[in-house]
Amino acid sequence: MTLALVAAAGVAHAQPAPPGGSLPIEPAPPIEPAPSVVEPPPPVVEPPPPVVEPAPPVEPAPPVEPAPPPPTVAPTRPLLAGRGAVFGLELGLGAALGGDGMFGAGTGKAFLVGYRVERWVFEFRFGESYDQAAQAARLAAAGARGPLSVTSGGFRRIFSGGRLSPELFVGGARLERPLLVDAKVVPQHGVGLALGGGVAIPIGPTVRWTVEARGYLARWDNPPGPASTAPVDDPGTGVTFTPTVEPDGGLPFTLTTGLKLVL
Amino acid sequence: MRAGGLAALVTLAALATGCGATVATTSGTALVAPGTSGGVTNTVRLYDRGGPVSRTILRTVAALGAASAAVDHVERTSTSYTAVECSGGSCAEVTYTTTTTTTYVDPAKAAAAAAAYQRFSDQIAATPYRDFPFETVLDIASRDLGGDTSGWNVWFWYHGSPRPVGAVGLALSAGLAGGHLHFHDRTRTTLAGTSAAVVPVTEQLTAEHAYVGTPVRVTMYLRGNLSLYVQPDLNWASTLGRLSGDEVVDANPWRLGARARLGRFELGAELVTDGMSVHARSLGAEVGLVY
């Protein structure tokens, strides 16, 4: 098809029509075929049949990297900025250092509610009790145990830090600890100063894991009757004591760990 | 007869949609007074997780609320009359008073309350079992099961949705609970004497545990259908009893537990303590089928 079109164009070029048509007509030279200026096309190469190759193994798409945050500062709330409520739940140990030594360390728990203004928290700790059993085995077997109970309120300062943020607590407390009076476990009440220190580890936007030790400088109010101290366990006669009307309450302290919801 | 009825109940609960049944055994000294010996409590625990019982309880509460909302006002009228009554040769004038309470229902309020109830009921019906956040648990303890304890406990829970915190999910649940357990043939050792000398005294008794609780549970969901929880529980029965001066067991159960699910198969382990005391603790295990 391409060749035929080119040949027709060559004929028209060789016999142009004169304007006016008055020139003598000379015999036209024999028409020679115009030289072809078009090279014959190369032979059509049939495309090779498609070779079916096994599909390469599909590799999992690389994980989509989260887009980096824009360089501009997002209007998010900085950690511990603003103010809000605080709720907490703690488990731990409680004991009295020194004192009459009648009752040993006990395990227990505490709840707390508070209100935070930036890095200051006013908190109220309630339901805090640690079940202290008598240190003498026979007394403990007879169920001679009672709670070291603490109800406290005070201020907490959260210091800035890296993953560990130190905290200090100071406040007041009402305490209760067990005494053995006339073979019965009765409470000895006290009030005093609460001092604490610990660390908090953020484990979420609003949740902090805390570890804290607190000590209480208490003034005790003794119950009526002499309290049993210095037990001596005699298998034959029972357990004997040195009674006293001024039992030494010692220095109560607690070591707790827990979770705080900081809103 | 009793064992047969229990077995039928367990089978029914295990097969019903939204329900389940497990058996549990617990051993220790939790929930009894200091100095009381430990024992074994075997229970059958029936679960309703979004099943018919939990839905019925919710509908009942909603119906009571709707009925209360329909009330326009309440009138109380008192009428008195005096009569002379004679007894044993002497007569006295006695005044009797009858109080009548009349509740007036506002038709418009009643219609609105009925419509609100219907919407709530439809919403309950439309919620799939696994998305239903309420759960009812009935715990039946019986000496027929081999332990030394008889009684029951029931919990009605609202379970909040887990929220991601780091690599785990945390969820808060709150509920109401009640129950009464008898721990048979336990021994209790107390002290007798003075502040100078005491001797232990032991007696045999059936200890009791009364329970009217407002439990709260914090659950940490790990991978592989494994969860850990801590459940503090304020037992109002012991708190009110202590305030009234009775000698009651100050038992505020705290529970630390772990649960795992394999399909409908569920395993649990739980440490029960009185206020997290290591001196009053029981350890339990539970296994069963739960929807």
Coordinates of C-alpha atoms in Angstrom, one line a residue:
Chain A
M1 CA 0.0 0.0 0.0
T2 CA 2.7 2.5 0.8
L3 CA 4.5 1.8 -2.5
A4 CA 1.5 2.4 -4.7
L5 CA 0.8 5.8 -3.1
V6 CA 4.3 6.9 -3.7
A7 CA 4.2 5.9 -7.4
A8 CA 1.1 7.9 -8.1
A9 CA 2.7 11.0 -6.5
G10 CA 5.6 10.6 -8.8
V11 CA 3.4 10.6 -11.9
A12 CA 1.7 13.9 -11.0
H13 CA 5.0 15.6 -10.5
A14 CA 6.3 14.7 -13.9
Q15 CA 3.3 16.1 -15.8
P16 CA 2.3 19.4 -14.4
A17 CA -0.6 21.1 -16.1
P18 CA 0.5 24.4 -17.8
P19 CA -1.5 27.5 -16.9
G20 CA -3.5 28.7 -19.9
G21 CA -3.0 25.5 -21.8
S22 CA -1.6 27.3 -25.1
L23 CA 1.8 25.8 -25.3
P24 CA 2.5 23.4 -28.1
I25 CA 2.1 20.0 -27.0
E26 CA 5.2 18.0 -27.3
P27 CA 5.1 14.4 -27.2
A28 CA 5.7 13.5 -23.8
P29 CA 8.7 11.5 -23.1
P30 CA 8.1 8.1 -22.0
I31 CA 7.1 8.1 -18.5
E32 CA 9.5 6.5 -16.4
P33 CA 8.6 5.4 -13.1
A34 CA 9.7 7.8 -10.5
P35 CA 12.5 6.6 -8.5
S36 CA 11.3 5.5 -5.2
V37 CA 12.6 7.5 -2.4
V38 CA 11.2 5.2 0.1
E39 CA 13.3 2.3 1.2
P40 CA 11.3 -0.8 1.3
P41 CA 10.4 -1.5 4.8
P42 CA 12.2 -4.2 6.5
P43 CA 10.4 -7.4 6.5
V44 CA 7.7 -7.4 9.1
V45 CA 9.0 -9.2 12.1
E46 CA 6.4 -11.1 13.8
P47 CA 6.4 -10.5 17.4
P48 CA 7.6 -13.5 19.3
P49 CA 5.0 -15.4 21.1
P50 CA 4.7 -14.2 24.6
V51 CA 6.7 -16.3 26.9
V52 CA 4.8 -17.0 29.9
E53 CA 7.2 -16.7 32.8
P54 CA 6.3 -17.6 36.3
A55 CA 5.2 -14.6 38.2
P56 CA 7.8 -13.4 40.7
P57 CA 6.9 -14.2 44.3
V58 CA 4.8 -11.5 45.7
E59 CA 6.7 -9.8 48.4
P60 CA 4.8 -8.1 51.1
A61 CA 4.5 -4.5 50.7
P62 CA 6.9 -2.6 52.9
P63 CA 5.2 -1.2 55.9
V64 CA 3.9 2.2 55.4
E65 CA 5.9 4.4 57.5
P66 CA 3.8 6.9 59.3
A67 CA 4.2 10.3 57.8
P68 CA 6.6 12.3 59.9
P69 CA 4.9 15.0 61.9
P70 CA 4.8 18.3 60.3
P71 CA 7.6 20.6 61.4
T72 CA 5.2 23.0 62.9
V73 CA 4.3 22.6 66.6
A74 CA 1.0 20.8 66.9
P75 CA -1.3 22.3 69.4
T76 CA -1.2 19.2 71.7
R77 CA -1.2 19.4 75.5
P78 CA 2.2 18.9 77.0
L79 CA 2.5 16.2 79.6
L80 CA 1.2 17.3 83.0
A81 CA 0.1 20.7 81.6
G82 CA -3.2 22.1 82.7
R83 CA -5.3 20.7 85.5
G84 CA -7.5 17.7 86.1
A85 CA -8.5 14.9 88.4
V86 CA -6.2 12.1 89.6
F87 CA -7.3 8.6 90.6
G88 CA -5.1 5.9 91.9
L89 CA -4.9 2.3 93.2
E90 CA -1.9 1.0 95.1
L91 CA -0.7 -2.3 96.6
G92 CA 2.2 -2.5 99.0
L93 CA 3.7 -3.2 102.4
G94 CA 3.2 -1.4 105.7
A95 CA 5.1 -1.7 109.0
A96 CA 6.3 0.2 112.0
L97 CA 10.0 0.7 112.4
G98 CA 11.1 0.3 116.0
G99 CA 8.2 0.4 118.5
D100 CA 7.2 -2.5 120.6
G101 CA 7.8 -5.0 117.8
M102 CA 4.6 -7.0 118.5
F103 CA 3.3 -6.9 115.0
G104 CA 5.3 -7.4 111.8
A105 CA 5.0 -6.0 108.3
G106 CA 1.7 -6.5 106.5
T107 CA 0.5 -6.3 102.9
G108 CA -2.3 -4.0 101.9
K109 CA -3.7 -1.5 99.5
A110 CA -4.8 2.1 99.1
F111 CA -7.0 4.3 97.0
L112 CA -6.4 7.9 96.2
V113 CA -8.2 10.7 94.5
G114 CA -6.7 14.1 93.8
Y115 CA -6.7 17.2 91.8
R116 CA -3.7 18.3 89.7
V117 CA -2.7 21.8 88.8
E118 CA 0.2 21.2 86.4
R119 CA 2.9 19.6 88.5
W120 CA 1.2 20.0 91.9
V121 CA -1.4 17.5 93.1
F122 CA -3.6 17.8 96.1
E123 CA -4.5 14.2 96.9
F124 CA -6.6 12.3 99.5
R125 CA -5.6 8.8 100.2
F126 CA -8.2 6.5 101.7
G127 CA -9.0 2.9 102.4
E128 CA -5.3 2.4 103.0
S129 CA -4.6 -0.5 105.3
Y130 CA -1.9 -3.1 105.8
D131 CA -2.8 -6.3 107.7
Q132 CA -0.1 -6.8 110.4
A133 CA 0.1 -10.1 112.1
A134 CA 1.7 -10.8 115.5
Q135 CA 5.4 -11.8 115.1
A136 CA 5.1 -14.6 117.6
A137 CA 4.0 -17.7 115.8
R138 CA 1.4 -18.8 118.3
L139 CA -0.2 -15.4 118.4
A140 CA -0.3 -15.2 114.7
A141 CA -1.9 -18.7 114.5
A142 CA -4.5 -17.5 116.9
G143 CA -5.4 -14.7 114.6
A144 CA -3.7 -11.9 116.5
R145 CA -3.5 -9.4 113.7
G146 CA -4.8 -6.0 112.9
P147 CA -4.5 -3.3 110.3
L148 CA -2.1 -0.4 110.1
S149 CA -4.6 2.0 108.6
V150 CA -3.8 5.3 107.2
T151 CA -6.0 8.2 106.0
S152 CA -4.0 11.0 104.6
G153 CA -4.2 14.2 102.6
G154 CA -1.5 16.4 101.3
F155 CA 0.4 17.9 98.4
R156 CA 2.5 16.2 95.8
R157 CA 5.1 17.7 93.6
I158 CA 5.9 16.0 90.4
F159 CA 9.4 16.9 89.2
S160 CA 10.3 16.8 85.6
G161 CA 12.5 14.0 84.4
G162 CA 13.0 11.5 81.6
R163 CA 11.3 8.2 81.8
L164 CA 11.4 8.4 85.6
S165 CA 9.9 11.5 87.1
P166 CA 10.6 11.9 90.8
E167 CA 7.8 12.9 93.2
L168 CA 7.6 14.2 96.7
F169 CA 4.6 14.1 99.0
V170 CA 4.0 16.0 102.2
G171 CA 0.8 16.1 104.2
G172 CA -1.1 15.0 107.3
A173 CA -2.3 11.6 108.3
R174 CA -4.5 9.8 110.7
L175 CA -3.2 6.4 111.6
E176 CA -4.3 3.3 113.4
R177 CA -2.2 0.4 114.3
P178 CA -2.9 -2.8 116.3
L179 CA -2.1 -3.3 120.0
L180 CA -2.7 -6.4 122.1
V181 CA -4.6 -5.4 125.2
D182 CA -6.0 -8.0 127.5
A183 CA -5.8 -10.7 124.9
K184 CA -7.6 -8.7 122.3
V185 CA -6.4 -6.8 119.3
V186 CA -7.4 -3.1 119.7
P187 CA -6.5 -0.1 117.7
Q188 CA -4.1 2.6 118.8
H189 CA -4.9 5.9 117.1
G190 CA -2.5 8.6 116.0
V191 CA -2.1 11.7 114.0
G192 CA 1.0 13.0 112.3
L193 CA 3.0 14.2 109.4
A194 CA 3.3 12.2 106.3
L195 CA 6.4 12.4 104.1
G196 CA 6.8 10.5 100.9
G197 CA 9.0 10.1 97.9
G198 CA 8.9 8.0 94.8
V199 CA 9.1 7.8 91.1
A200 CA 6.5 7.6 88.4
I201 CA 6.8 6.1 84.9
P202 CA 4.4 7.1 82.2
I203 CA 2.9 4.1 80.5
G204 CA 0.4 5.9 78.5
P205 CA -1.0 9.4 77.8
T206 CA -2.9 9.4 81.1
V207 CA -1.6 6.4 83.0
R208 CA 1.4 6.4 85.3
W209 CA 3.0 3.6 87.2
T210 CA 4.3 4.7 90.6
V211 CA 6.6 3.4 93.3
E212 CA 6.7 5.3 96.5
A213 CA 7.8 5.1 100.1
R214 CA 6.1 7.1 102.8
G215 CA 6.9 7.6 106.5
Y216 CA 4.7 9.0 109.2
L217 CA 5.8 11.0 112.2
A218 CA 2.8 10.3 114.5
R219 CA 1.7 11.2 117.9
W220 CA -0.2 8.2 119.4
D221 CA -3.2 8.2 121.7
N222 CA -3.1 5.1 123.9
P223 CA -6.2 3.0 124.5
P224 CA -7.2 2.2 128.1
G225 CA -5.4 -0.6 129.7
P226 CA -1.9 -1.9 129.6
A227 CA -0.7 -3.2 126.2
S228 CA 1.3 -6.4 125.8
T229 CA 4.9 -6.1 124.7
A230 CA 8.0 -8.2 124.4
P231 CA 6.3 -11.6 124.0
V232 CA 7.9 -14.8 125.3
D233 CA 6.4 -18.0 123.9
D234 CA 6.4 -20.8 126.5
P235 CA 4.9 -24.0 125.2
G236 CA 3.8 -25.0 128.7
T237 CA 2.2 -21.8 129.9
G238 CA 1.4 -19.9 126.9
V239 CA 2.7 -16.5 125.8
T240 CA 3.8 -14.0 128.4
F241 CA 4.4 -10.3 128.0
T242 CA 5.7 -7.2 129.6
P243 CA 2.7 -5.0 130.0
T244 CA 3.0 -1.3 129.5
V245 CA 0.7 1.7 129.5
E246 CA 2.9 3.6 127.1
P247 CA 3.5 1.4 124.2
D248 CA 6.0 2.8 121.6
G249 CA 4.2 3.2 118.3
G250 CA 7.4 3.4 116.3
L251 CA 7.7 5.0 112.9
P252 CA 5.1 3.6 110.5
F253 CA 6.1 3.5 106.9
T254 CA 4.7 2.1 103.7
L255 CA 6.1 1.0 100.4
T256 CA 3.6 0.9 97.6
T257 CA 3.3 0.5 93.9
G258 CA 0.3 1.2 91.8
L259 CA -1.4 2.9 88.8
K260 CA -2.5 6.4 88.6
L261 CA -5.0 7.8 86.1
V262 CA -3.9 11.4 85.5
L263 CA -6.5 13.3 83.6
Chain B
M1 CA -32.3 -34.5 93.1
R2 CA -30.4 -31.3 94.0
A3 CA -27.3 -32.5 92.1
G4 CA -29.4 -33.4 89.1
G5 CA -31.0 -30.0 89.0
L6 CA -27.6 -28.4 89.3
A7 CA -26.3 -30.5 86.5
A8 CA -29.2 -29.6 84.3
L9 CA -28.7 -25.9 85.0
V10 CA -25.0 -26.2 84.2
T11 CA -25.7 -28.0 81.0
L12 CA -28.3 -25.4 80.0
A13 CA -26.0 -22.5 80.8
A14 CA -23.1 -24.1 78.9
L15 CA -25.1 -24.5 75.8
A16 CA -27.2 -21.3 75.7
T17 CA -26.0 -18.5 73.5
G18 CA -24.4 -15.7 75.5
C19 CA -24.0 -18.0 78.6
G20 CA -21.5 -20.3 80.1
A21 CA -20.7 -22.5 83.0
T22 CA -17.5 -23.3 84.9
V23 CA -16.5 -25.2 87.9
A24 CA -14.1 -23.6 90.4
T25 CA -12.3 -24.7 93.5
T26 CA -10.8 -22.4 96.0
S27 CA -8.7 -23.2 99.1
G28 CA -7.5 -20.9 101.9
T29 CA -8.5 -18.6 104.7
A30 CA -10.0 -15.6 103.0
L31 CA -13.4 -14.3 104.0
V32 CA -13.3 -15.7 107.5
A33 CA -12.3 -14.2 110.8
P34 CA -8.7 -14.1 111.9
G35 CA -7.6 -17.4 113.6
T36 CA -10.1 -19.4 111.6
S37 CA -8.8 -22.5 109.8
G38 CA -8.8 -22.7 106.1
G39 CA -11.0 -24.9 103.9
V40 CA -12.0 -25.7 100.4
T41 CA -14.9 -24.1 98.5
N42 CA -16.1 -25.8 95.4
T43 CA -18.5 -23.9 93.2
V44 CA -20.4 -24.0 90.0
R45 CA -20.3 -20.6 88.3
L46 CA -22.9 -19.7 85.7
Y47 CA -22.2 -16.8 83.3
D48 CA -24.5 -14.7 81.3
R49 CA -22.4 -12.4 79.0
G50 CA -25.0 -10.4 77.2
G51 CA -27.4 -13.3 77.4
P52 CA -31.1 -13.4 78.3
V53 CA -30.5 -12.8 82.1
S54 CA -28.4 -9.7 81.7
R55 CA -30.8 -8.3 79.1
T56 CA -33.8 -9.0 81.3
I57 CA -32.2 -7.3 84.3
L58 CA -31.5 -4.2 82.2
R59 CA -35.0 -4.2 80.8
T60 CA -36.4 -4.5 84.3
V61 CA -34.4 -1.6 85.5
A62 CA -35.5 0.5 82.5
A63 CA -39.1 -0.4 83.1
L64 CA -38.9 0.7 86.7
G65 CA -37.4 3.9 85.5
A66 CA -40.1 4.4 83.0
A67 CA -42.8 3.8 85.5
S68 CA -41.2 6.3 87.9
A69 CA -40.9 8.9 85.1
A70 CA -44.6 8.6 84.3
V71 CA -45.7 9.6 87.7
D72 CA -47.1 13.1 87.9
H73 CA -47.5 13.4 91.6
V74 CA -48.2 11.4 94.7
E75 CA -50.8 12.2 97.3
R76 CA -50.9 10.8 100.8
T77 CA -54.1 11.1 102.8
S78 CA -54.6 10.1 106.4
T79 CA -57.9 9.3 108.0
S80 CA -58.3 8.7 111.7
Y81 CA -61.0 7.3 113.9
T82 CA -61.2 6.7 117.6
A83 CA -62.7 3.7 119.3
V84 CA -63.1 2.7 122.8
E85 CA -61.6 -0.7 123.5
C86 CA -62.1 -2.6 126.7
S87 CA -59.9 -5.4 128.0
G88 CA -59.8 -6.9 131.4
G89 CA -62.3 -4.6 132.9
S90 CA -60.6 -1.4 131.9
C91 CA -61.5 0.6 128.8
A92 CA -59.3 2.9 126.8
E93 CA -59.7 5.2 123.8
V94 CA -57.6 4.1 120.9
T95 CA -56.9 6.1 117.8
Y96 CA -56.4 4.3 114.5
T97 CA -54.9 6.1 111.5
T98 CA -55.0 4.8 108.0
T99 CA -52.7 6.4 105.4
T100 CA -53.6 6.1 101.7
T101 CA -51.1 6.7 99.1
T102 CA -52.4 7.6 95.6
T103 CA -50.1 7.9 92.6
Y104 CA -51.3 10.0 89.7
V105 CA -49.9 9.2 86.3
D106 CA -49.6 11.9 83.6
P107 CA -50.7 10.4 80.3
A108 CA -48.2 12.5 78.3
K109 CA -45.3 11.6 80.6
A110 CA -46.4 8.0 80.5
A111 CA -46.4 8.0 76.7
A112 CA -43.0 9.6 76.6
A113 CA -41.6 7.1 79.2
A114 CA -43.1 4.2 77.3
A115 CA -41.5 5.4 74.0
A116 CA -38.2 5.9 75.7
Y117 CA -38.4 2.4 77.2
Q118 CA -39.3 0.9 73.8
R119 CA -36.3 2.6 72.2
F120 CA -34.0 1.3 75.0
S121 CA -35.5 -2.2 74.7
D122 CA -35.0 -2.1 70.9
Q123 CA -31.4 -1.1 71.4
I124 CA -30.9 -3.9 73.8
A125 CA -32.4 -6.4 71.4
A126 CA -30.3 -5.0 68.5
T127 CA -26.9 -5.3 70.3
P128 CA -25.0 -8.5 69.4
Y129 CA -24.1 -10.8 72.3
R130 CA -20.4 -10.1 72.1
D131 CA -20.8 -6.4 72.1
F132 CA -23.2 -6.4 75.0
P133 CA -21.3 -4.8 77.9
F134 CA -23.3 -6.3 80.8
E135 CA -22.6 -9.6 82.5
T136 CA -24.3 -11.6 85.2
V137 CA -22.4 -14.2 87.2
L138 CA -24.1 -16.6 89.7
D139 CA -21.8 -18.6 91.9
I140 CA -23.3 -21.6 93.7
A141 CA -21.2 -23.2 96.4
S142 CA -22.3 -26.6 97.7
R143 CA -20.9 -29.3 99.9
D144 CA -22.3 -31.7 97.4
L145 CA -19.4 -30.6 95.2
G146 CA -16.9 -31.8 97.7
G147 CA -15.9 -28.7 99.7
D148 CA -16.9 -27.4 103.1
T149 CA -18.8 -24.4 101.9
S150 CA -22.3 -23.7 100.9
G151 CA -24.0 -20.6 99.7
W152 CA -24.1 -18.3 96.8
N153 CA -22.8 -15.1 95.3
V154 CA -24.1 -13.0 92.4
W155 CA -22.4 -10.3 90.4
F156 CA -23.9 -7.9 87.9
W157 CA -21.2 -6.2 85.9
Y158 CA -20.8 -3.4 83.4
H159 CA -17.6 -3.9 81.4
G160 CA -16.0 -0.8 79.8
S161 CA -14.3 -1.1 76.5
P162 CA -10.6 -1.7 76.6
R163 CA -8.4 1.3 75.8
P164 CA -4.9 0.8 74.4
V165 CA -2.2 1.8 76.9
G166 CA 1.2 1.0 75.5
A167 CA 1.3 -2.6 74.3
V168 CA -1.7 -3.7 76.3
G169 CA -5.4 -2.7 76.7
L170 CA -6.8 -1.5 80.0
A171 CA -10.5 -1.7 80.8
L172 CA -12.5 -0.7 83.8
S173 CA -15.5 -2.6 85.1
A174 CA -17.9 -1.8 87.8
G175 CA -20.7 -3.8 89.3
L176 CA -23.1 -4.7 92.1
A177 CA -22.8 -7.9 94.0
G178 CA -24.3 -9.9 96.9
G179 CA -24.1 -13.2 98.5
H180 CA -23.9 -15.3 101.6
L181 CA -21.5 -18.2 102.3
H182 CA -21.3 -20.7 105.2
F183 CA -18.0 -22.3 105.9
H184 CA -18.8 -25.4 107.8
D185 CA -16.9 -27.2 110.4
R186 CA -14.0 -24.8 110.7
T187 CA -12.0 -24.2 113.8
R188 CA -11.2 -20.8 115.2
T189 CA -8.4 -20.0 117.6
T190 CA -8.6 -17.0 119.8
L191 CA -6.7 -15.7 122.7
A192 CA -7.8 -15.6 126.3
G193 CA -6.0 -14.0 129.2
T194 CA -4.6 -10.7 130.2
S195 CA -2.0 -8.3 128.9
A196 CA 0.6 -10.2 130.9
A197 CA -0.2 -13.7 129.6
V198 CA -2.4 -15.3 127.1
V199 CA -3.3 -18.8 126.1
P200 CA -4.9 -19.9 122.7
V201 CA -8.4 -21.2 122.8
T202 CA -9.9 -23.2 120.0
E203 CA -13.5 -23.8 119.1
Q204 CA -15.4 -25.4 116.2
L205 CA -17.8 -23.3 114.3
T206 CA -19.6 -22.5 111.1
A207 CA -18.2 -19.3 109.8
E208 CA -20.3 -16.9 107.8
H209 CA -19.6 -14.4 105.1
A210 CA -22.2 -11.9 104.2
Y211 CA -21.6 -9.9 101.1
V212 CA -23.2 -6.8 99.7
G213 CA -20.5 -5.4 97.4
T214 CA -19.7 -2.7 94.9
P215 CA -16.7 -4.3 93.1
V216 CA -14.5 -2.5 90.7
R217 CA -12.2 -4.3 88.3
V218 CA -9.3 -3.1 86.3
T219 CA -8.4 -5.6 83.6
M220 CA -5.3 -5.7 81.5
Y221 CA -5.7 -7.4 78.2
L222 CA -2.6 -9.1 76.9
R223 CA -2.1 -10.9 73.6
G224 CA -3.6 -14.3 72.9
N225 CA -6.9 -13.9 74.8
L226 CA -5.0 -13.6 78.1
S227 CA -6.0 -11.1 80.6
L228 CA -5.0 -10.1 84.1
Y229 CA -7.1 -8.2 86.6
V230 CA -7.3 -6.7 90.0
Q231 CA -10.6 -6.3 91.7
P232 CA -11.0 -4.3 94.9
D233 CA -14.3 -4.8 96.5
L234 CA -16.0 -2.7 99.2
N235 CA -18.1 -5.1 101.2
W236 CA -20.9 -3.0 102.7
A237 CA -22.2 -5.8 104.8
S238 CA -19.0 -6.0 106.9
T239 CA -18.6 -2.2 106.9
L240 CA -22.1 -1.6 108.1
G241 CA -21.8 -4.4 110.6
R242 CA -18.6 -3.0 112.0
L243 CA -20.2 0.5 112.3
S244 CA -23.1 -0.9 114.2
G245 CA -20.8 -2.5 116.7
D246 CA -21.4 -6.2 115.8
E247 CA -18.5 -8.6 115.8
V248 CA -18.3 -9.3 112.1
V249 CA -15.6 -10.4 109.8
D250 CA -14.1 -7.3 108.2
A251 CA -13.8 -9.0 104.8
N252 CA -13.4 -6.8 101.9
P253 CA -12.5 -9.2 99.1
W254 CA -9.7 -8.2 96.8
R255 CA -9.1 -10.5 93.8
L256 CA -6.1 -10.8 91.6
G257 CA -6.6 -13.1 88.7
A258 CA -5.7 -14.3 85.3
R259 CA -8.0 -15.6 82.6
A260 CA -7.3 -17.3 79.3
R261 CA -9.6 -18.3 76.5
L262 CA -9.2 -21.0 73.9
G263 CA -12.3 -20.7 71.8
R264 CA -15.2 -21.3 74.1
F265 CA -12.9 -22.9 76.6
E266 CA -12.0 -20.7 79.5
L267 CA -9.4 -21.1 82.3
G268 CA -9.0 -18.9 85.3
A269 CA -6.8 -18.5 88.3
E270 CA -7.6 -16.2 91.2
L271 CA -6.1 -15.1 94.4
V272 CA -8.8 -13.9 96.9
T273 CA -7.6 -11.8 99.9
D274 CA -9.2 -9.7 102.6
G275 CA -8.0 -6.3 101.8
M276 CA -4.8 -7.6 100.2
S277 CA -3.7 -9.4 103.4
V278 CA -1.4 -12.3 102.9
H279 CA -2.7 -13.7 106.2
A280 CA -6.2 -14.1 104.8
R281 CA -5.9 -15.5 101.3
S282 CA -7.3 -18.2 99.2
L283 CA -6.2 -19.4 95.8
G284 CA -8.6 -20.7 93.3
A285 CA -8.8 -22.3 89.8
E286 CA -11.7 -22.3 87.4
V287 CA -12.4 -24.1 84.1
G288 CA -15.4 -24.3 81.9
L289 CA -17.2 -23.3 78.7
V290 CA -18.2 -19.7 78.3
Y291 CA -19.8 -18.2 75.2

